[in-house]
Coordinates of C-alpha atoms in Angstrom, one line a residue:
X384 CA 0.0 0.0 0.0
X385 CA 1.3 3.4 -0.9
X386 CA -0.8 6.6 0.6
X387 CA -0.9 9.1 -1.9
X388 CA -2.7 12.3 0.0
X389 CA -3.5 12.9 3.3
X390 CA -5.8 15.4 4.7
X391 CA -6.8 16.4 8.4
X392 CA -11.0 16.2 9.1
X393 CA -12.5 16.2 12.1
X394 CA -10.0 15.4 14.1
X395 CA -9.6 12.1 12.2
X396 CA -7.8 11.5 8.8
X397 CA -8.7 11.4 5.0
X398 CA -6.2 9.5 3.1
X399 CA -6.2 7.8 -0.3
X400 CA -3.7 5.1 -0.9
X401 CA -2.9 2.5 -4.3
X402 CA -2.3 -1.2 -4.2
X403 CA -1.7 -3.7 -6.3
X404 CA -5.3 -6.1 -7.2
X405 CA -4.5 -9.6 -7.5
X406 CA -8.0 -10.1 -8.3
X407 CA -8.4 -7.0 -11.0
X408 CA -4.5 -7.8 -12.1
X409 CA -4.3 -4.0 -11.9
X410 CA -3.3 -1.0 -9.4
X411 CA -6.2 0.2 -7.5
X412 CA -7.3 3.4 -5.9
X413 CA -9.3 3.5 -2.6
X414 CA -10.2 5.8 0.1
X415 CA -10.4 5.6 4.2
X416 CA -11.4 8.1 6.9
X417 CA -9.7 7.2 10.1
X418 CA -11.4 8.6 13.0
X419 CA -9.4 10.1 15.6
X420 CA -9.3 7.5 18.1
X421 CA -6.7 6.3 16.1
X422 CA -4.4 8.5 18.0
X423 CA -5.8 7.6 21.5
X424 CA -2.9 5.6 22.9
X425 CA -4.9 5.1 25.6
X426 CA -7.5 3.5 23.4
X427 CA -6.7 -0.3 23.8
X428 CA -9.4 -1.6 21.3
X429 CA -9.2 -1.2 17.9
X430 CA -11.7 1.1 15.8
X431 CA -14.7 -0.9 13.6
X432 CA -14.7 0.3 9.9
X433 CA -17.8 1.2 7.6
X434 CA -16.8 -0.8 3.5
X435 CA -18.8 2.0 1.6
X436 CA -19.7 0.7 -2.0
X437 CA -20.5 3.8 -4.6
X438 CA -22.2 3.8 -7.4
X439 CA -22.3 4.2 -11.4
X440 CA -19.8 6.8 -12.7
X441 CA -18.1 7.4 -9.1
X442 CA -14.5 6.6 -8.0
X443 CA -13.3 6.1 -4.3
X444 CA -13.7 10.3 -3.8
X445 CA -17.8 10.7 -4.6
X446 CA -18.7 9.2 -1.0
X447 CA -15.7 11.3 0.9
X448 CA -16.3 14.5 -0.9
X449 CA -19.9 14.5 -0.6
X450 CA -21.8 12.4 2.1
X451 CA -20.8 14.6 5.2
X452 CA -20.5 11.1 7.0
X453 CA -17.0 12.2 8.8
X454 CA -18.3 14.5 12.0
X455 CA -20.4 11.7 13.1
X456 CA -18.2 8.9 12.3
X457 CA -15.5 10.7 14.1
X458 CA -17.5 10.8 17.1
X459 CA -18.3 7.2 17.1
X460 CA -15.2 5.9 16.4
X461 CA -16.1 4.5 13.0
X462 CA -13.7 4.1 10.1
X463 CA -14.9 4.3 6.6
X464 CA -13.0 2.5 3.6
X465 CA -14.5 3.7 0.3
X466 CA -13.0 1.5 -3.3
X467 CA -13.3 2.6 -6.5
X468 CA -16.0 1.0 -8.8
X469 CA -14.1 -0.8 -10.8
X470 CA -10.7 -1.4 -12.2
X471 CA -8.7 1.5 -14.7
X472 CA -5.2 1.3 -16.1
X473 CA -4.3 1.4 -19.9
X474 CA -5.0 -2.5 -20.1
X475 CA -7.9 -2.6 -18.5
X476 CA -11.4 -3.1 -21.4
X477 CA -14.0 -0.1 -21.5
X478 CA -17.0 -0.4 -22.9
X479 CA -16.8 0.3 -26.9
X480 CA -19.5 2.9 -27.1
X481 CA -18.1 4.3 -23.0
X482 CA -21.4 3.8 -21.8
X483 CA -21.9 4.9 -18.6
X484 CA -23.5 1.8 -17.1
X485 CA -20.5 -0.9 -18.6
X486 CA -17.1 -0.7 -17.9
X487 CA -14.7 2.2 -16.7
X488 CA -17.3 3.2 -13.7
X489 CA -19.4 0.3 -13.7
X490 CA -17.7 -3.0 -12.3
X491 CA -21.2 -4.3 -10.1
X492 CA -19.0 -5.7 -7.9
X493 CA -19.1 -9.0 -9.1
X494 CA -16.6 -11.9 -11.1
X495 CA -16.4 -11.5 -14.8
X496 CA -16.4 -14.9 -16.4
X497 CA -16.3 -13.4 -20.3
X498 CA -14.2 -11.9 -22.3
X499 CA -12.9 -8.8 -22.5
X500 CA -13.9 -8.3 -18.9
X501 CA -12.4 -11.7 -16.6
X502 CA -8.9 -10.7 -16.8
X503 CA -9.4 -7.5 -14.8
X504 CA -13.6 -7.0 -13.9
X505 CA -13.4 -9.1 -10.9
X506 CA -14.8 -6.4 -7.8
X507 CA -16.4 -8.9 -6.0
X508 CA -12.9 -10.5 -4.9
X509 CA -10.8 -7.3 -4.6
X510 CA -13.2 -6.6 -2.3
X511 CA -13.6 -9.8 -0.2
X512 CA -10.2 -11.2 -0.6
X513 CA -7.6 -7.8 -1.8
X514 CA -9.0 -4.9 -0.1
X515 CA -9.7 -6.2 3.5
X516 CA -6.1 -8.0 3.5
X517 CA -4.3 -5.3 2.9
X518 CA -6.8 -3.0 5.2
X519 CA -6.4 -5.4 8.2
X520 CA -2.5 -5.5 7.2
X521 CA -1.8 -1.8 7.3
X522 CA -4.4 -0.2 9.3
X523 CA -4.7 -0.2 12.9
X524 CA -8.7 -1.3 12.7
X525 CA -10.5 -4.1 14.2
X526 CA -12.2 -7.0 12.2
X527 CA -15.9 -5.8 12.9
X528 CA -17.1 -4.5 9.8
X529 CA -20.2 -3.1 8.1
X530 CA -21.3 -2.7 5.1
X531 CA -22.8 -0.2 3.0
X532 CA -23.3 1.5 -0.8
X533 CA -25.4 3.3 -3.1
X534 CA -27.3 2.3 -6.1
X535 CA -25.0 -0.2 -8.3
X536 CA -22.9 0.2 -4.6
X537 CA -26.0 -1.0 -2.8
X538 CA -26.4 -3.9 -4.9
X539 CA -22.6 -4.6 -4.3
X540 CA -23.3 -4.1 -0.5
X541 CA -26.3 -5.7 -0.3
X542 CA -25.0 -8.9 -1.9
X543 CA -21.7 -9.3 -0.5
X544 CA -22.9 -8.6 2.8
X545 CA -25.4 -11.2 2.6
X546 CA -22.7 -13.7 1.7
X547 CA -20.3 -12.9 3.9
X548 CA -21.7 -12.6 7.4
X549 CA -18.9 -13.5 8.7
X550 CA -17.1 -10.2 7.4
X551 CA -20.0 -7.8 7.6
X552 CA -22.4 -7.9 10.8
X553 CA -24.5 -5.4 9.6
X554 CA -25.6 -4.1 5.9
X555 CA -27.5 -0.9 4.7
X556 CA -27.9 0.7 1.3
X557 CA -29.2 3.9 -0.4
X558 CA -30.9 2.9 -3.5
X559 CA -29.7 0.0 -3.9
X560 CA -30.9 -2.2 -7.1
X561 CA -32.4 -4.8 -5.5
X562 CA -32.9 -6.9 -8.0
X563 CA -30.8 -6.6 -11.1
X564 CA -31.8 -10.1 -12.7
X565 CA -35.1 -8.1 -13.5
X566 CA -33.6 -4.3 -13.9
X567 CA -32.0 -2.9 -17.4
X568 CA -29.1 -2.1 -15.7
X569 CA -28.2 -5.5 -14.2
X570 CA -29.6 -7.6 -17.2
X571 CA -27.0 -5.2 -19.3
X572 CA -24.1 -5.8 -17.2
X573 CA -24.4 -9.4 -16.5
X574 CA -25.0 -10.3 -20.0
X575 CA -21.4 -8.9 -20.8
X576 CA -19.9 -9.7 -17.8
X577 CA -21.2 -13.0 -17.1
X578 CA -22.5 -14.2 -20.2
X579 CA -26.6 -15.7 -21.5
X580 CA -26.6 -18.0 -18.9
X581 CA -29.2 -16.3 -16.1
X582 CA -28.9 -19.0 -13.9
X583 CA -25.5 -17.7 -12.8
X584 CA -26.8 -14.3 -12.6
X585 CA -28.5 -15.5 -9.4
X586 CA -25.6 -15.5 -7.6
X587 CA -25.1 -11.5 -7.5
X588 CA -29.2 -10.9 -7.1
X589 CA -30.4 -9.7 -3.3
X590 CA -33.7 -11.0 -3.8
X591 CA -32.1 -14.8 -5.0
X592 CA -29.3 -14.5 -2.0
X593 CA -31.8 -13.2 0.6
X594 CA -34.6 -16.0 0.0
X595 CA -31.8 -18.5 0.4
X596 CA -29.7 -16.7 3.5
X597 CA -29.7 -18.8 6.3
X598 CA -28.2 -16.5 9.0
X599 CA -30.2 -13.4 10.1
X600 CA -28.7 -10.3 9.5
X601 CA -29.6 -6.4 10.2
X602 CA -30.4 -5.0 6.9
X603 CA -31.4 -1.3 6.3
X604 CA -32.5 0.4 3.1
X605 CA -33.2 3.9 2.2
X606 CA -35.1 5.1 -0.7
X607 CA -36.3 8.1 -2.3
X608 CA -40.0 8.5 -3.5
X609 CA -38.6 11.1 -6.4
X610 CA -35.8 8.9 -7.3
X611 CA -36.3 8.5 -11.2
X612 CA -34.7 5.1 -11.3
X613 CA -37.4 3.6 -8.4
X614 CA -40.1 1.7 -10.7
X615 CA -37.6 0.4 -13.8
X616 CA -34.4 -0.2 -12.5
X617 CA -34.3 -0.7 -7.9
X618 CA -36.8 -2.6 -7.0
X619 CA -37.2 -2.3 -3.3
X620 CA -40.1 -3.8 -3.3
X621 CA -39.2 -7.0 -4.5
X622 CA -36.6 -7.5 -2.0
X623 CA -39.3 -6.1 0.5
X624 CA -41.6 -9.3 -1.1
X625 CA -38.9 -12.0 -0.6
X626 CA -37.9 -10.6 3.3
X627 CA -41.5 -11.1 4.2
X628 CA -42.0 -14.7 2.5
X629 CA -38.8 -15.6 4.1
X630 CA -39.3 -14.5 7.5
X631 CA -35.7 -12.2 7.5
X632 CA -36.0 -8.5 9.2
X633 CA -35.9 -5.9 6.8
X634 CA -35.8 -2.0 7.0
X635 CA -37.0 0.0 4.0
X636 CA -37.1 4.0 4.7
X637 CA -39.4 5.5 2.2
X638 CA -38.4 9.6 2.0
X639 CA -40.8 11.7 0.5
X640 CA -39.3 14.0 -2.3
X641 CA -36.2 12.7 -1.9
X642 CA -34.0 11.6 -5.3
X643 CA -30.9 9.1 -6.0
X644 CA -28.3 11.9 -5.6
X645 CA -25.7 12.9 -2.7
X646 CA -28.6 15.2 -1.4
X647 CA -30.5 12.6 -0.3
X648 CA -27.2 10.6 1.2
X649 CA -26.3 12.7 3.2
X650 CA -29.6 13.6 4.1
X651 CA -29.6 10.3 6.2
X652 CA -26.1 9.0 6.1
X653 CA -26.2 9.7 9.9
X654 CA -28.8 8.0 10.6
X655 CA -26.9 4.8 8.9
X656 CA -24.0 5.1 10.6
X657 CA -25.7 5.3 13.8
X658 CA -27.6 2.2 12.8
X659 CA -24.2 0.4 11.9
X660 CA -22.5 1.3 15.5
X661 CA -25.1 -0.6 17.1
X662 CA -23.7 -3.6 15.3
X663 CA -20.2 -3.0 15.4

């Protein structure tokens, strides 16, 4: 890991850093705010960290720059580690036509199994195997976690969390699309990156992975009434469907008015983070 800026924030730290990706076979770029118990040395336990998971067209800096999540995760002690959304480098594919919603930007934090894409489109392992190795490695934080994103980030957070709860003890998402087997955007990017057969599709679907979960989990989602993506590409409601068939404990915050940007996050990002340190 090399840091690559550093800048004081409520008493805590912003820092970027690069690593080499086993999993992306590329250098990556990711984010952490380390609150400033970190300098307590009479702090003997080790700080819990928020995995934040952005969206469509972000990088590690969308979630820092814009949430406001630092005063109050300074005050409860809460790291944040924020990835990129997806590998970059002069090797790595982009989408012919640089579509917004494939490629460069859109990674959907899953495996690639086709071509162009394997070789480097592999999120859902930098994440799981790359990024929390080298976290734990280099950074004094302890090994609760939570788990959180936006949109294509609350997909990513919503089904990595739920197969991995022995990483994660608690997940939450903004927007999330809950259910991209049946959403443009997810039939889109897991016919390139995964290929015509749907059945492995299921794999990266919350509605699929939460009907099938066996441990409970605490799971909260917020979502805006005036987000334009709501009917045609989120969701919520099927995943809200499948946690009622299935018995599992799910919170969905409706906010009235309210749309998919950085307004409504940090509207409520508080609120999350307060949910997550009961958990950690």
């Amino acid at each position: 890991m090399k840091k690559i800026s550093s800048n004081k924030v409520f008493g805590g730290e912003h820092a970027q850093y690069t690593h080499w990706s086993e999993a992306n076979n590329c250098e990556m770029t990711f984010a952490v705010f380390l609150p400033p118990q970190m300098d307590d040395l009479s702090e003997l336990k080790k700080v819990p960290s928020l995995y934040w998971l952005s969206g469509l067209t972000c990088t590690d800096q969308n979630f820092m720059q814009k949430a406001g999540a630092f005063k109050r995760a300074a005050e409860l002690g809460i790291a944040i580690i924020a990835p990129d959304t997806s590998p970059r480098g002069e090797n790595v594919p982009d989408d012919e036509n640089q579509a917004y919603d494939l490629g460069l930007g859109a990674g959907f934090y899953l495996n690639a199994s086709e071509a162009p894409w394997r070789e480097h489109y592999n999120m859902y392992d930098y994440i799981v195997k790359d990024l929390i190795s080298d976290v734990d490695e280099h950074l004094n934080l302890s090994t609760s976690r939570a788990i959180s994103g936006h949109s294509m980030g609350g997909h990513g957070a919503l089904t990595i969390g739920l197969k991995h709860p022995e990483l994660f003890g608690s997940i939450s998402a903004f927007s999330p699309i809950c259910n991209p087997t049946n959403s443009p955007w997810g039939k889109k990017a897991f016919s390139a990156y995964l290929g015509e057969q749907q059945d492995t599709w299921l794999q990266y679907d919350a509605c699929h992975l939460l009907e099938h979960a066996t441990e409970p989990q605490a799971i909260l989602i917020e979502q805006g009434s005036a987000d334009d993506f709501l009917d045609e590409q989120l969701r919520p409601e099927s995943l809200m469907q499948v946690a009622q068939k299935s018995g599992h404990s799910v919170q969905l915050h409706l906010r009235e008015g309210y749309d998919h940007s950085y307004f409504f996050i940090s509207s409520f990002i508080e609120q999350h983070l307060e949910f997550h340190a009961k958990y950690l």
